[in-house]
Short mmCIF file of C-alpha atoms in Angstrom, two decimals:
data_model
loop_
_atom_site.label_atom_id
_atom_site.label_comp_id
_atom_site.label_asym_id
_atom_site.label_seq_id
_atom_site.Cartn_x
_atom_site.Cartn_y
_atom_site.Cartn_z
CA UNK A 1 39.36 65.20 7.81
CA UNK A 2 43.10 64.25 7.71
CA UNK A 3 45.12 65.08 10.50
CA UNK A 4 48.01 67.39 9.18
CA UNK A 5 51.39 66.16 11.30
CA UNK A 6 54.17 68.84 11.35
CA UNK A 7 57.82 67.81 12.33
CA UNK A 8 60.72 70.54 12.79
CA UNK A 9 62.94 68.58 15.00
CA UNK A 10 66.95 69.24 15.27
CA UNK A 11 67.68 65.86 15.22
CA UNK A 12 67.07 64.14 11.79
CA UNK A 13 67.16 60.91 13.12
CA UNK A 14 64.29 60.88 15.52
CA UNK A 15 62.38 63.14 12.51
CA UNK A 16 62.76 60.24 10.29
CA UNK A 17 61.67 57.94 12.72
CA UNK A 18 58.71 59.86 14.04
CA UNK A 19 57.41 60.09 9.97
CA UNK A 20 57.90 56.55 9.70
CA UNK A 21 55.64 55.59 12.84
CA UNK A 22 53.04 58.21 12.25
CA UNK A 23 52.24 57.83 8.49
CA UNK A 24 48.92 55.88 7.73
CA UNK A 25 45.50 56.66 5.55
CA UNK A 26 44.50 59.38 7.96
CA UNK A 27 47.44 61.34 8.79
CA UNK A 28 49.66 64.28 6.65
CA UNK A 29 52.82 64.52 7.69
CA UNK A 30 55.13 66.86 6.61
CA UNK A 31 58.79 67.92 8.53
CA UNK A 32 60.72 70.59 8.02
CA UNK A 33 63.31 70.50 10.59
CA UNK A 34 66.41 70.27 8.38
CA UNK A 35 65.41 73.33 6.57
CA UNK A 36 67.08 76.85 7.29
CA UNK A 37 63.62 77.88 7.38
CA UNK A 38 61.83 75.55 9.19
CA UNK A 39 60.27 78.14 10.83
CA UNK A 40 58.30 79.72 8.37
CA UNK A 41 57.94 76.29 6.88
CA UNK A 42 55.95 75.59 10.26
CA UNK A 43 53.75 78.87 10.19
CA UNK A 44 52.71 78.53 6.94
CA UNK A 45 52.29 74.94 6.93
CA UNK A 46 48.02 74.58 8.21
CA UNK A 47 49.08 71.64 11.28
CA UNK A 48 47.31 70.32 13.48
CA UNK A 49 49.57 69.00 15.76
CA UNK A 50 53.16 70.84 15.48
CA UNK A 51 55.58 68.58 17.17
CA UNK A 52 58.62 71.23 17.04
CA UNK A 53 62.19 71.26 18.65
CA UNK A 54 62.76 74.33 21.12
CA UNK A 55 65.73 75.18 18.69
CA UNK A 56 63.61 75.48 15.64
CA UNK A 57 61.26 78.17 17.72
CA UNK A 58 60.87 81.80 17.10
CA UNK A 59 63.07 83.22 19.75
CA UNK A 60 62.29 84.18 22.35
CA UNK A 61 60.44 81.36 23.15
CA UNK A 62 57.62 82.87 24.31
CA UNK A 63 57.44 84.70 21.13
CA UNK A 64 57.39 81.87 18.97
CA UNK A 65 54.67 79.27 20.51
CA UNK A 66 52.63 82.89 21.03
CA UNK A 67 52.62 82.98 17.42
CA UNK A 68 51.83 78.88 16.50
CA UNK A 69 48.92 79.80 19.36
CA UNK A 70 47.49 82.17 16.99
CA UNK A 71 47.38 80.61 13.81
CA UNK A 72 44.36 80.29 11.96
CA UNK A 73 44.57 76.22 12.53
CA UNK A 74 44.40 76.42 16.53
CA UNK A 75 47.28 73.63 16.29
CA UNK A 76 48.09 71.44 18.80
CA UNK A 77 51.85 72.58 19.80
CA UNK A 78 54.60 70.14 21.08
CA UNK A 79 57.92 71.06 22.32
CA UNK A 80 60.93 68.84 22.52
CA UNK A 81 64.02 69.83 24.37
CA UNK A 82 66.61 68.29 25.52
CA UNK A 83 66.77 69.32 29.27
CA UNK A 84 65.23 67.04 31.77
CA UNK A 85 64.47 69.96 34.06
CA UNK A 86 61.20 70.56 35.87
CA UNK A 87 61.83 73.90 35.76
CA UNK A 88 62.28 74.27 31.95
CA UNK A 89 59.05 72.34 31.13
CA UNK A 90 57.07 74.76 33.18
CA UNK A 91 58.75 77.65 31.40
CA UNK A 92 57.15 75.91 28.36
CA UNK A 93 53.48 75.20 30.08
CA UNK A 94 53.54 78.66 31.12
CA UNK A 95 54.43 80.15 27.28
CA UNK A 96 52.01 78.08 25.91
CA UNK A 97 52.51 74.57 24.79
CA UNK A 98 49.81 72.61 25.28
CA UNK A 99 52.29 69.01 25.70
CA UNK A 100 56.37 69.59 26.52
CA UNK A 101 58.06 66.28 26.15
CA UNK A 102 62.12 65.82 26.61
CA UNK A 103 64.05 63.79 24.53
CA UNK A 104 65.49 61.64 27.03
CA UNK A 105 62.40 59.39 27.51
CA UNK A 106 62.06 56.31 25.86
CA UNK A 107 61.01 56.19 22.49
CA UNK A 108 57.83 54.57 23.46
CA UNK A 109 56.48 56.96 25.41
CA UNK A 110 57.24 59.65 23.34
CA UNK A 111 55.20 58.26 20.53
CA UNK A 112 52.67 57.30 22.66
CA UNK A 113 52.05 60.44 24.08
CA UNK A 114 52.11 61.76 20.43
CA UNK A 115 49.60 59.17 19.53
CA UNK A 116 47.30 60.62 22.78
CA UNK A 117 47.62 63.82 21.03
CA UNK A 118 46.50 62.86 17.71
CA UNK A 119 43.62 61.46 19.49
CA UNK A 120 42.53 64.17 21.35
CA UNK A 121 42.78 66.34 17.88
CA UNK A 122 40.69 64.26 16.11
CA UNK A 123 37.60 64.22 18.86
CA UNK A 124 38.15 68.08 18.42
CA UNK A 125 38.03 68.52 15.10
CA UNK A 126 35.13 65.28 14.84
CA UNK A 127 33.41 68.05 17.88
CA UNK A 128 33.58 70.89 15.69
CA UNK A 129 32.39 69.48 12.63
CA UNK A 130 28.68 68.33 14.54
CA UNK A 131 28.71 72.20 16.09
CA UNK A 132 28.54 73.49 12.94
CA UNK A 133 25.89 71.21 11.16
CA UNK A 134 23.94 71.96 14.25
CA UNK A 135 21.82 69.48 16.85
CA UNK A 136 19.37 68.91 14.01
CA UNK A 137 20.82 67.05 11.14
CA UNK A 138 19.02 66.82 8.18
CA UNK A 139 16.98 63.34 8.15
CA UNK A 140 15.19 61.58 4.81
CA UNK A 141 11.83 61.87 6.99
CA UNK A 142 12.20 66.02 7.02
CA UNK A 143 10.47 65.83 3.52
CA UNK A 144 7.34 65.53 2.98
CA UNK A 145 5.82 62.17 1.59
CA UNK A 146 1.85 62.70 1.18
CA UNK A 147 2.06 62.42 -2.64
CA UNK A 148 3.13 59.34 -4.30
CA UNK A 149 5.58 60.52 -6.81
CA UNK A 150 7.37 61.46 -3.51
CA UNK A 151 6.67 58.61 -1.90
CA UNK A 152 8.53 56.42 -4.66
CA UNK A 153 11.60 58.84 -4.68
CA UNK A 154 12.45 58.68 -0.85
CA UNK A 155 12.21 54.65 -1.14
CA UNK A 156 14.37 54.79 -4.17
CA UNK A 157 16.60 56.80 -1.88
CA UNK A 158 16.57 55.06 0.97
CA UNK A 159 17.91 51.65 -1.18
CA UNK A 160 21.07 53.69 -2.06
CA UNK A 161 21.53 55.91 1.29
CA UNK A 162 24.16 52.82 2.79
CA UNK A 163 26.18 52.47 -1.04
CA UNK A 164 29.32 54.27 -1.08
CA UNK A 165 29.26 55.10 -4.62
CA UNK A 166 28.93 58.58 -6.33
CA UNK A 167 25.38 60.15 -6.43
CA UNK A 168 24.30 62.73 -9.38
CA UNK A 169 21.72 64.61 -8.09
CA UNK A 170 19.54 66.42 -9.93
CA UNK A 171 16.15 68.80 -10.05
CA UNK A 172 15.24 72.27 -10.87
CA UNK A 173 16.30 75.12 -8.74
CA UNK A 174 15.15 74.95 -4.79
CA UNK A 175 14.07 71.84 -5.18
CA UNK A 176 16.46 70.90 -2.12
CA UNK A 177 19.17 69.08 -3.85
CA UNK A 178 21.70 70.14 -0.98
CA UNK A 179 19.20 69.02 1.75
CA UNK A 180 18.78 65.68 0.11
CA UNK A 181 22.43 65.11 0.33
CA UNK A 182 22.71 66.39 3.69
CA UNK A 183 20.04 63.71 4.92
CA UNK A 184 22.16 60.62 2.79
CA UNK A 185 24.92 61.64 4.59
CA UNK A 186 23.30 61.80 7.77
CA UNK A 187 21.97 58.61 7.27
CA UNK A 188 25.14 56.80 5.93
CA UNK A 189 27.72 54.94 7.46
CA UNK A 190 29.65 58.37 7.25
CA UNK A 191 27.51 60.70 9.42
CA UNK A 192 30.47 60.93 12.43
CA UNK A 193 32.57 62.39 9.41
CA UNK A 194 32.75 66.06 8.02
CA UNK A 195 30.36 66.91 4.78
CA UNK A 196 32.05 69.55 3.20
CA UNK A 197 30.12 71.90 0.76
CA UNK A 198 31.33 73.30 -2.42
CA UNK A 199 29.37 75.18 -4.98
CA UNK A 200 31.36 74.98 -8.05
CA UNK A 201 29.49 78.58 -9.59
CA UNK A 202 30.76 80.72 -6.62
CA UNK A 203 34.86 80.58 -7.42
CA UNK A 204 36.69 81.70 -10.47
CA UNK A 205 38.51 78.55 -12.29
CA UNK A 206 41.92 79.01 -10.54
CA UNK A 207 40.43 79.42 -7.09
CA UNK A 208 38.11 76.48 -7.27
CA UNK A 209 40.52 74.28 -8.13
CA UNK A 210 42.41 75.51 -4.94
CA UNK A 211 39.11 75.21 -3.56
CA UNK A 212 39.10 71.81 -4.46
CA UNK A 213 42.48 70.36 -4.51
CA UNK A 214 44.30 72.94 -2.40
CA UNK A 215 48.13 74.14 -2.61
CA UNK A 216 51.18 74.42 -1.11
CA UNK A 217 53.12 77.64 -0.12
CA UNK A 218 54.23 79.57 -3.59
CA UNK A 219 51.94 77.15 -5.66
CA UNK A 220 51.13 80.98 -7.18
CA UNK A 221 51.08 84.40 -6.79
CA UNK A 222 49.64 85.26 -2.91
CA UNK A 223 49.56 81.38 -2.05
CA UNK A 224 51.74 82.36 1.13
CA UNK A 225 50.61 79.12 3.34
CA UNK A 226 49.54 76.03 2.52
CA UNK A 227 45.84 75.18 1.67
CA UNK A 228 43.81 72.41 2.61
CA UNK A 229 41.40 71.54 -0.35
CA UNK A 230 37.60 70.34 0.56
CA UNK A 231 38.54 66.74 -0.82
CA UNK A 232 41.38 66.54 2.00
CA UNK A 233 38.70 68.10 4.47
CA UNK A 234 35.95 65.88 3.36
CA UNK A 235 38.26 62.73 4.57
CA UNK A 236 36.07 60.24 6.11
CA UNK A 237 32.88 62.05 4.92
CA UNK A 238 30.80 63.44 2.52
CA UNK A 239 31.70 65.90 -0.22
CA UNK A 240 28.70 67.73 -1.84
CA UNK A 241 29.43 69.33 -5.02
CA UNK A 242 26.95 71.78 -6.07
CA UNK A 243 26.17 72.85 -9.65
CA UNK A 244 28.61 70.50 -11.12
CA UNK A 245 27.22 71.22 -14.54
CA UNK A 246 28.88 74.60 -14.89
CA UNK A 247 32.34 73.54 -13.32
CA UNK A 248 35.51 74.25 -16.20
CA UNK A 249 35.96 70.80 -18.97
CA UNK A 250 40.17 71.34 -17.47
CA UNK A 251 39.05 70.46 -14.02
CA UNK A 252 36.54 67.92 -14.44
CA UNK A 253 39.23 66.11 -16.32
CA UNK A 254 40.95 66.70 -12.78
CA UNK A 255 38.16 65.72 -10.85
CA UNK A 256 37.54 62.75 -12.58
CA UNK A 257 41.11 61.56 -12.00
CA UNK A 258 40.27 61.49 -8.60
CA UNK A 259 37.27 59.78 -8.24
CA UNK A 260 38.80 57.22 -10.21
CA UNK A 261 42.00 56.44 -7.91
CA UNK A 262 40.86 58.89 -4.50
CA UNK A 263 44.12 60.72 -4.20
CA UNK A 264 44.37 64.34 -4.51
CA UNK A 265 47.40 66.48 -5.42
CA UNK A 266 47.62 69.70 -4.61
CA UNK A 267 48.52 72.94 -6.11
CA UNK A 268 52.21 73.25 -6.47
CA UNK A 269 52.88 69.48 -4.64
CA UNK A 270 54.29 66.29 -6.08
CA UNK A 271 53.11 64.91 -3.82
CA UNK A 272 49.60 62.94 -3.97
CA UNK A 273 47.41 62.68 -0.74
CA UNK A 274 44.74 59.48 -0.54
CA UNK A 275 41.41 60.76 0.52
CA UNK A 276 37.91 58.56 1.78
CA UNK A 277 35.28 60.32 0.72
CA UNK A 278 31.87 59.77 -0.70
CA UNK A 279 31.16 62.61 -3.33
CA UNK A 280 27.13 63.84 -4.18
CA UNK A 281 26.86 66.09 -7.18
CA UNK A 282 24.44 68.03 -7.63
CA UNK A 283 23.02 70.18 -10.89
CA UNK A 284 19.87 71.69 -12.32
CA UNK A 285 21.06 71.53 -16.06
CA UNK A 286 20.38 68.89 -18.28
CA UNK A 287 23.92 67.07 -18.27
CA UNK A 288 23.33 64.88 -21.50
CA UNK A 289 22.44 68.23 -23.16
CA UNK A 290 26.04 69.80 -22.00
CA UNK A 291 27.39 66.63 -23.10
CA UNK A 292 26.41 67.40 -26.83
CA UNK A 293 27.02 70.69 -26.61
CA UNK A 294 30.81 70.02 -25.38
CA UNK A 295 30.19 71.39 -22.04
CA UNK A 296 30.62 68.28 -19.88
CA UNK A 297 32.72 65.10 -19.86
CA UNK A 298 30.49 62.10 -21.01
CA UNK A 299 33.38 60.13 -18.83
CA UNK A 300 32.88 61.96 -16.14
CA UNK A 301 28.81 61.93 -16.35
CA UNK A 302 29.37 58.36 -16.22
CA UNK A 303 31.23 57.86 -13.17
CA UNK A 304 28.94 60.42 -11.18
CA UNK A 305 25.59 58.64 -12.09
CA UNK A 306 26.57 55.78 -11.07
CA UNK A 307 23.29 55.94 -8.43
CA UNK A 308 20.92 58.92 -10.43
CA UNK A 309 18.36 60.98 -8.54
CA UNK A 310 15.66 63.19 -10.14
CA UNK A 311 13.91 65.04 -7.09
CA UNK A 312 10.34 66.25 -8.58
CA UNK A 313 9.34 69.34 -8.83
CA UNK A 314 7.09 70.57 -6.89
CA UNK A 315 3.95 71.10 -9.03
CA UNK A 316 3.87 67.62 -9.57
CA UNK A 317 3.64 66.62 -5.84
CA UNK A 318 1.15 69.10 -4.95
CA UNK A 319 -0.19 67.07 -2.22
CA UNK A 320 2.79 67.91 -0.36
CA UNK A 321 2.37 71.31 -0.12
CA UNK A 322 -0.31 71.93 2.75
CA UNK A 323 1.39 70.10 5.09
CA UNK A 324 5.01 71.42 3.56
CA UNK A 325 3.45 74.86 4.14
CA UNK A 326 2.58 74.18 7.76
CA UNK A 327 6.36 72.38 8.52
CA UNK A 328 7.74 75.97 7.53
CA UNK A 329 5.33 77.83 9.29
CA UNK A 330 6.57 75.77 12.77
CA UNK A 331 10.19 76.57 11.75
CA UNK A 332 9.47 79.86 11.43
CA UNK A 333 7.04 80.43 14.82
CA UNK A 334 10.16 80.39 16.63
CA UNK A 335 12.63 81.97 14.29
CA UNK A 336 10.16 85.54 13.66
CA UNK A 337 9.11 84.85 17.45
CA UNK A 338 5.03 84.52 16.51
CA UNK A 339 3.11 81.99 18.07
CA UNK A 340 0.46 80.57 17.09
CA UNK A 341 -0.14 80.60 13.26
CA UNK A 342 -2.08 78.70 10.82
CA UNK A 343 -3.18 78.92 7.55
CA UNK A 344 -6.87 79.43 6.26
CA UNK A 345 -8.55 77.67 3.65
CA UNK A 346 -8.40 80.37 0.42
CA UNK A 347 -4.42 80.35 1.38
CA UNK A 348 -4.14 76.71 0.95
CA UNK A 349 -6.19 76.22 -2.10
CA UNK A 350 -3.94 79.35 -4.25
CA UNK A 351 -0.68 77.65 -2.60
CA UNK A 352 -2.10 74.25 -4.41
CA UNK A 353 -2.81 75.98 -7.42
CA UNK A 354 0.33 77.40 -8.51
CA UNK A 355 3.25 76.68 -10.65
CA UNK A 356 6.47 77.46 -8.40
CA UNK A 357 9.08 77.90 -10.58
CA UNK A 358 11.27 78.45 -7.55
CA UNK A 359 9.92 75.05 -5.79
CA UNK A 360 10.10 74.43 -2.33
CA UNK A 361 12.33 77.53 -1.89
CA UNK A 362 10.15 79.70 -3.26
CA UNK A 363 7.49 78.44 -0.60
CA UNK A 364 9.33 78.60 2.21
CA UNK A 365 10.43 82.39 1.26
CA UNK A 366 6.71 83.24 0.61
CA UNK A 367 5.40 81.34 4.25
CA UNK A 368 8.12 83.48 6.23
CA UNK A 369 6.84 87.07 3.99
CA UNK A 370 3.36 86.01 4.94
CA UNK A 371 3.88 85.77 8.62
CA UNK A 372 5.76 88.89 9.10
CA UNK A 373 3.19 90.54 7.43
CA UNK A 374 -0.02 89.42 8.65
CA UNK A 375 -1.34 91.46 11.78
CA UNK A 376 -3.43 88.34 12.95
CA UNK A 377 -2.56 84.36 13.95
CA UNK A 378 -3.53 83.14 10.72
CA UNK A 379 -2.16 83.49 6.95
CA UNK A 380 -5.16 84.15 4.47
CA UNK A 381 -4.87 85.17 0.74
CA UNK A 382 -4.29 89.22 1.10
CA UNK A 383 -1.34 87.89 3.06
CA UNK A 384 0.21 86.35 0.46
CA UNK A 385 1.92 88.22 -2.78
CA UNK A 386 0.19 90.24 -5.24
CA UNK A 387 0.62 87.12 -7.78
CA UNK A 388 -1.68 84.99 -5.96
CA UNK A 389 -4.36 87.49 -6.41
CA UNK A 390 -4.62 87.36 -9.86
CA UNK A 391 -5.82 84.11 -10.36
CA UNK A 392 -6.31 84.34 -14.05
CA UNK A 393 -8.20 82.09 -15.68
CA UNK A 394 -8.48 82.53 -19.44
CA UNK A 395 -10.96 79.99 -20.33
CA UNK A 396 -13.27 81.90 -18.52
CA UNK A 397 -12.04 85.69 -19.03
CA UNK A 398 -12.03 84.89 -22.68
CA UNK A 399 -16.18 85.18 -23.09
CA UNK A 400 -16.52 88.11 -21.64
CA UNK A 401 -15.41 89.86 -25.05
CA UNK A 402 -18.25 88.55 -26.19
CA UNK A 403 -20.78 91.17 -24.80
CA UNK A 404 -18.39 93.82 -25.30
CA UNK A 405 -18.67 93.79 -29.10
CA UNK A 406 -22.37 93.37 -29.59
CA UNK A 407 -22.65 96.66 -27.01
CA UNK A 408 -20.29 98.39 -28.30
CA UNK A 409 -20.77 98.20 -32.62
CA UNK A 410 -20.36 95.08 -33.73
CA UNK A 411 -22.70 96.06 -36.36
CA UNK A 412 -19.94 98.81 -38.04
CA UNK A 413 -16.92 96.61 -37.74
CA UNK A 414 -15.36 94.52 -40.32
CA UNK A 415 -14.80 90.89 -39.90
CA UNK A 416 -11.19 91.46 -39.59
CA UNK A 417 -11.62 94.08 -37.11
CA UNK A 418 -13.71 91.94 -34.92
CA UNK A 419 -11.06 88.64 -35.26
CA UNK A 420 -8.13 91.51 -34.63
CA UNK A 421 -10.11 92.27 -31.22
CA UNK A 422 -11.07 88.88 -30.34
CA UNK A 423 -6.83 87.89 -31.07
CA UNK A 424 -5.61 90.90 -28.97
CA UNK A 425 -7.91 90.30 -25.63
CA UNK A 426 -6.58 85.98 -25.79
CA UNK A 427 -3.14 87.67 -26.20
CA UNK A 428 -3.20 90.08 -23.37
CA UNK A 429 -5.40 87.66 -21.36
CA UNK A 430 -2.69 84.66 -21.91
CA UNK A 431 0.34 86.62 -21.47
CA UNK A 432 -0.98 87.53 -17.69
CA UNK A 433 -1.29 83.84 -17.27
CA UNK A 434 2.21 82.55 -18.17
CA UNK A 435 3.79 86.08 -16.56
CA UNK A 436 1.73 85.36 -13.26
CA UNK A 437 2.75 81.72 -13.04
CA UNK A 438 6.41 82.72 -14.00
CA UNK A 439 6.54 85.56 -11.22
CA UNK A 440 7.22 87.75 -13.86
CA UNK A 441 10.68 86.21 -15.14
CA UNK A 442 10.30 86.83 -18.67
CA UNK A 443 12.77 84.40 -20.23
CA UNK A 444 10.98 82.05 -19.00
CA UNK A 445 7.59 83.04 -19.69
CA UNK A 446 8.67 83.94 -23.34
CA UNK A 447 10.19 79.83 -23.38
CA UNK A 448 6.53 78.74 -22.26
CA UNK A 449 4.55 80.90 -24.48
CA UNK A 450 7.13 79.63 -27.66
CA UNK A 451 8.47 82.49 -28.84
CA UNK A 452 11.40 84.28 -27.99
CA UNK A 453 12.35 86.73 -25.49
CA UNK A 454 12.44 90.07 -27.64
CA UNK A 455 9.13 89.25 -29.23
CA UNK A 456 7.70 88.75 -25.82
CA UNK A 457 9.16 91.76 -24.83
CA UNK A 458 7.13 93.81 -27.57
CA UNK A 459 3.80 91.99 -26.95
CA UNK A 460 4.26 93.00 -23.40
CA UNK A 461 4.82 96.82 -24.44
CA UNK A 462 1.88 96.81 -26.57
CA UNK A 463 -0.63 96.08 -23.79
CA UNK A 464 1.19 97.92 -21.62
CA UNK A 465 2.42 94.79 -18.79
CA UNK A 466 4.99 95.52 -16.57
CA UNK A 467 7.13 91.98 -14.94
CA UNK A 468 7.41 94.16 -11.76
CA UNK A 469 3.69 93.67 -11.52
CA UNK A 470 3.79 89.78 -11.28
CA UNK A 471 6.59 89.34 -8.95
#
């Protein structure tokens, strides 16, 4: 992240100088201290380190480094002042500031002990940014490899982890797109710096780009500080950018400026900020597709794909399932608190044989259901969902219509009347099967079956099928 350096000094002179020594690839500064309102220039400004005259404070004094204490930043505070007094720096330590420095040392020291400062503010914010991606980080070996379609990808992955070039990432949904680009990240010559996550579906167009790019104070209407966007916060990292197919043509236009010359200007600035970053997109649509359709930048597609990756679904590395099944059961022994659990046989063989539309999410969210519901230390097939018990099989449900008619009057019915039968029990029988391995989402079972969703509606009413019962 880049370290945001706040000047509000009464003399202009040392200001300048002070900007001049400090300004380099990984530091912001801004100063403010020949402003009338510095002041609220200061509060509203997002610092880091506040290097701030004792004239330009909030009086009192104690009032005024009580309130750069509690801003949402945690700044590091500096006060200048012009006394050499003992006695006046401890009034200072005791109010609050973490350094007091007086203006009649050398030059040198000054900025060396501002440099010391800078320091100690990055190892703080480089601290907090491993606390909150946890002890564990996300590795390439966390997924599983006993197929060989999966096999292939995590080699093909591992020649491109080290690159520094865009990634497009792409799969179905829960596939683990964002887990894969955790683990590059984690494995990249970036993993000391930040990876900053933003999902371009969860903000309306005029936040993300806020989101994004950030702004300064008055930028527009209830921008009352300044913002730092995830690009500034992602300096010296990794920037993940989830469902990138959906984000607005204006700001892809935007974003593509910036991957093309790496400096970012935000809301309201004229000012542009250079940014390191590596950036991993990330979407489940078909991006060529939005490209005819006019719904993403065939520019911009090119200069994310740079290094393409297609993670496969999971029904087509169902060798990975058992033992994917059994990695979420560990993670979950100590998460529900149930020890020791394993699953039998039937379990494993239904887990094989399904579709999963939802993919590996859609496993892990069953495995966790499973074990808080069974009374017992292992997982069998009454454990699981209702959907896994109705194995339908309509090659061989389809001959047991057979019987049926010569019992019951085959004799008096028409030729028609028999085909009309025969039609309506494949029907019902084969829209169980696409609803079952669908979980009941009927757009989708509707796309599989060929026709569309209305019409699959009506088929559904007429043999009375409910989606709740496949979920």
């Amino acid at each position: 992240m880049i370290i945001r350096l706040v000047l509000a000094l009464d003399d202009r002179h040392l200001q300048k100088k002070l900007e001049k020594e400090f300004t380099g690839p990984d530091i912001q500064t801004e100063k403010y201290g020949h402003l009338k309102d510095a002041w609220q220039k200061v509060e509203r400004s997002c610092g880091d380190v506040i290097i701030i005259s004792e004239s330009r404070l909030l009086q009192p004094v104690e009032t005024g480094i009580a309130n750069l204490n509690n801003l949402p930043e945690n700044p590091v505070t500096i006060i200048l002042h012009h006394s050499d007094s003992s006695e006046k720096m401890a009034q200072l330590t005791a109010a609050g500031a973490d350094v007091v420095l007086s203006t009649g040392i050398s030059h040198q020291s000054l900025v060396e002990a501002i440099d010391t400062t800078l320091e100690s503010r990055r190892q703080f914010v480089q601290k907090e940014s491993l606390a909150r991606r946890g002890i564990i980080s996300p590795r390439l070996g966390d997924f599983v490899m006993d197929s060989e379609v999966m096999r292939i990808f995590i080699s093909e992955v591992q020649q491109i982890v080290q690159s520094d070039s865009p990634i497009l990432i792409t799969g179905e949904t829960g596939v683990g797109k964002e887990h894969l680009a955790k683990a590059i990240h984690a494995e990249s010559v970036r993993s000391n710096g930040p990876f900053v996550t933003v999902n371009t579906t969860a903000f309306p167009d005029q936040l993300l780009e806020s989101e994004l790019f950030g702004h300064e104070q008055g930028a527009f209407t209830g921008a009352t500080r300044y913002r730092r966007g995830s690009f500034e916060q992602a300096h010296g990292g990794t920037l993940f950018l989830d469902e990138i197919g959906d984000m607005p043509l204006h700001l892809q236009a935007k974003l593509l400026r910036v991957l093309q010359d790496y400096e970012v200007k935000p809301l309201g600035s004229e000012k542009s900020i250079w940014v390191d970053i590596r950036v991993i997109a990330a979407t489940n649509k078909d991006l060529e597709k939005e490209i005819e359709k006019g719904n993403f930048r065939l520019d911009l597609y090119y200069r994310l794909s740079v290094l393409s990756l297609t993670i496969p679904p999971l029904r087509e590395r169902r060798e990975d399932i058992p033992a994917l099944s059994r990695r979420f059961i560990n993670y979950n022994r100590y998460k529900l608190n149930k020890d020791p659990y394993r699953l039998s046989q039937d379990a494993i063989d239904v887990l094989c044989a399904y579709e999963w539309p939802g993919n590996t999410r859609e496993l892990m969210n069953i495995i966790e259901r499973a074990m808080l519901l069974s009374q017992h230390n292992e997982i069998t097939l009454k454990d699981l969902p209702q959907i896994f018990h109705r194995g339908i099989n309509i090659t061989s449900d389809i001959p047991d219509i057979a019987p049926f008619l010569f019992v019951n009057g085959m004799k008096n019915k028409t030729l028609p009347e028999i085909l009309e039968a025969v039609r309506d029990h494949v029907e019902k029988k084969y829209i169980e099967m696409v609803l079952t391995e669908t979980a009941g989402r009927v757009g989708r079972a509707a796309g599989k079956a060929g026709i569309n969703q209305r019409g699959f509606y009506n088929k559904m009413k007429k043999y009375g099928l409910r989606k709740e019962d496949f979920k």
